[in-house]
Short mmCIF file of C-alpha atoms in Angstrom, two decimals:
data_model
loop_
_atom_site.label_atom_id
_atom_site.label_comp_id
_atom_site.label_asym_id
_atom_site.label_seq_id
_atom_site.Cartn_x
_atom_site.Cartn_y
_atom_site.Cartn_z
CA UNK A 1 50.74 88.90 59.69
CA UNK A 2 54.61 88.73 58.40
CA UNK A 3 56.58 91.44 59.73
CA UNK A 4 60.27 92.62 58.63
CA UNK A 5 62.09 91.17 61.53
CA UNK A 6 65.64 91.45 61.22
CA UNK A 7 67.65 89.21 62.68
CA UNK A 8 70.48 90.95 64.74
CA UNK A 9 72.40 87.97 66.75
CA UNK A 10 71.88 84.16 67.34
CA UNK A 11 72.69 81.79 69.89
CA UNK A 12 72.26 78.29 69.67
CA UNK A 13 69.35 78.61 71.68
CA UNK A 14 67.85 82.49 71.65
CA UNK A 15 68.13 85.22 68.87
CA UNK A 16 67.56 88.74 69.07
CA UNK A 17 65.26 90.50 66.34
CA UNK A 18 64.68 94.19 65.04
CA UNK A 19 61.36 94.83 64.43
CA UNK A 20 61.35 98.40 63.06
CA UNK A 21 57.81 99.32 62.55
CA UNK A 22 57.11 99.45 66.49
CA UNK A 23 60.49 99.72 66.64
CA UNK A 24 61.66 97.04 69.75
CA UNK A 25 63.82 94.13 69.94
CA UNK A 26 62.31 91.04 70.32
CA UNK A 27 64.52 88.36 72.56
CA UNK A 28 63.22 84.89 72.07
CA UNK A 29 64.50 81.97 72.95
CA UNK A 30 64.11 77.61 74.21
CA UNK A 31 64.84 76.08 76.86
CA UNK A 32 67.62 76.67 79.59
CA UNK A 33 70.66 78.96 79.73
CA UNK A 34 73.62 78.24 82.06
CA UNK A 35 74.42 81.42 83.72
CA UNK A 36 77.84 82.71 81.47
CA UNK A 37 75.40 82.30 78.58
CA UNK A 38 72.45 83.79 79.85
CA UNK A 39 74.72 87.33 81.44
CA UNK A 40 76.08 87.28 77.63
CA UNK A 41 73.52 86.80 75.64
CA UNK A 42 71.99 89.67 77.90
CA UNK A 43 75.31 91.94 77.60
CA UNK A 44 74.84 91.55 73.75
CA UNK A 45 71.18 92.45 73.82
CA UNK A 46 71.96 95.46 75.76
CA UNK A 47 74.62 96.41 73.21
CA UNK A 48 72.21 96.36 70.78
CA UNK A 49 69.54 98.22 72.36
CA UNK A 50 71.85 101.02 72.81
CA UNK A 51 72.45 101.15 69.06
CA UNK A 52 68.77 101.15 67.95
CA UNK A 53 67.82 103.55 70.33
CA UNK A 54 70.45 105.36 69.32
CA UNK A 55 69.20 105.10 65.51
CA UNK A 56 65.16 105.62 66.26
CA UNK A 57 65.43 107.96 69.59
CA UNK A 58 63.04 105.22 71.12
CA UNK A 59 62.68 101.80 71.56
CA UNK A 60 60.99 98.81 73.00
CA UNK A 61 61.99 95.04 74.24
CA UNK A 62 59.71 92.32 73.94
CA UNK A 63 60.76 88.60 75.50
CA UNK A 64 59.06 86.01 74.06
CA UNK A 65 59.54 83.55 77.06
CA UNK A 66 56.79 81.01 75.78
CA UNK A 67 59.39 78.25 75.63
CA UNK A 68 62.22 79.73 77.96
CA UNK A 69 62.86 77.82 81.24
CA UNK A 70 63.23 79.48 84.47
CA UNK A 71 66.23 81.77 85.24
CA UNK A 72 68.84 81.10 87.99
CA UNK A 73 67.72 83.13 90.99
CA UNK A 74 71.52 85.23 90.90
CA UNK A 75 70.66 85.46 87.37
CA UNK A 76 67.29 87.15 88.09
CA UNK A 77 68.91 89.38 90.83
CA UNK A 78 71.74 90.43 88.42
CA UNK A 79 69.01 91.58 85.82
CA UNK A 80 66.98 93.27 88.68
CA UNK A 81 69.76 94.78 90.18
CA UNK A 82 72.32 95.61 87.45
CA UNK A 83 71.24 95.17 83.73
CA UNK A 84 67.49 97.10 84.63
CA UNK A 85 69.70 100.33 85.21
CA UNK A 86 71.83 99.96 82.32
CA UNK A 87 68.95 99.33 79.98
CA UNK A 88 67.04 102.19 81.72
CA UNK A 89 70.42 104.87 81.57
CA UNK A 90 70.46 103.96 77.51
CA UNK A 91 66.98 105.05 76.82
CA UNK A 92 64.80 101.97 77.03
CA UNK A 93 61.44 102.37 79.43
CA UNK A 94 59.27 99.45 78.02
CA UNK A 95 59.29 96.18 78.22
CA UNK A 96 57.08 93.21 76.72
CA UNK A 97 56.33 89.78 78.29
CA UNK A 98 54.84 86.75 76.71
CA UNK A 99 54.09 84.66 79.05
CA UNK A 100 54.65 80.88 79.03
CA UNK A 101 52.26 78.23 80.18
CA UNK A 102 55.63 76.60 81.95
CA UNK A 103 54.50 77.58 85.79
CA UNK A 104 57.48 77.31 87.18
CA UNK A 105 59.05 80.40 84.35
CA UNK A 106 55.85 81.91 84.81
CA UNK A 107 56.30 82.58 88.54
CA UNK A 108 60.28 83.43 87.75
CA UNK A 109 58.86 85.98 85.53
CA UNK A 110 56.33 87.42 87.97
CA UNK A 111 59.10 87.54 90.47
CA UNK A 112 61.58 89.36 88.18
CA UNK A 113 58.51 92.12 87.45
CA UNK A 114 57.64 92.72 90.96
CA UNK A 115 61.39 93.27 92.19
CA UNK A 116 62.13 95.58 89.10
CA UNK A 117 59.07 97.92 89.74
CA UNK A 118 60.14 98.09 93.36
CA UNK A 119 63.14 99.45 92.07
CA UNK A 120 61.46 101.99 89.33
CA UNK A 121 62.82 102.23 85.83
CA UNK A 122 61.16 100.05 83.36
CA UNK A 123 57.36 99.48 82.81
CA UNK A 124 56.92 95.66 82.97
CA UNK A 125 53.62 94.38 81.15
CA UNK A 126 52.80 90.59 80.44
CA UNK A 127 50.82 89.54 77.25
CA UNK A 128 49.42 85.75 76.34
CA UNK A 129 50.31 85.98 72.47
CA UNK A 130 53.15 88.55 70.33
CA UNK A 131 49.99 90.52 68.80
CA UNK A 132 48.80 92.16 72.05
CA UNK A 133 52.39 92.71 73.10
CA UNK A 134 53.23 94.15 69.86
CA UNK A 135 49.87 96.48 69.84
CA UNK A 136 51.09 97.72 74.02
CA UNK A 137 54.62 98.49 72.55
CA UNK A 138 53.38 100.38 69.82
CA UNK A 139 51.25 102.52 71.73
CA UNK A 140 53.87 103.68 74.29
CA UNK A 141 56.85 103.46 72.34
#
């Protein structure tokens, strides 16, 4: 199944796509990010959600985090604490996981959903491949 991604921003290491038919931005990415990159990279993605929800009323954000490392623990609080609201204050409510068989991300991941539902907001869900993620986000989007 090809879809019409569109890509909207690429680092040497993670790109974000638009995927209009669910719609959602899709963050994917390899490896590690040092922590200026990562907050960035994050800041940019946030930029952009604003401006598709602001073009569809709706949207949806789906990390592919089958090759991403783990995430410095500030980093992880900074998301929990500070980019969560943002996201949530612009209009996004959903968010997909695909998980990674790295256990180390995995539990980084599981960490990072538990401490955002504590603090309300976003509805968290973790998916083993992009189809059932996709199918979750286009239900509730």
């Amino acid at each position: 199944m090809k879809n019409n991604l569109i890509r909207l921003h690429a680092t040497e290491s993670r790109f974000f796509e638009y995927d209009p038919e669910i719609p959602c931005i899709n963050s994917t990415g390899n490896g590690f990010m040092l922590s200026d990159e990562f907050r960035s990279f994050m800041e940019r993605g946030l930029e952009l959600i604003r401006e598709k929800i602001k073009e569809n009323g709706k949207l949806g954000w789906l990390i592919d985090a089958r090759y991403m490392e783990v995430i410095d623990p500030n980093d992880k609080e900074w998301v929990v604490s500070h980019w969560n609201r943002r996201a949530y204050e612009v209009g996004l409510r959903f968010v997909a996981f695909i998980l990674p068989d790295n256990i180390f991300t995995l539990m980084n991941i599981e960490e990072y959903t538990e401490e955002s539902g504590e603090s309300g907001g976003l509805t968290i869900q973790h998916f083993d491949d992009m189809e059932s993620a996709r199918n979750w986000l286009k239900e509730v989007v």
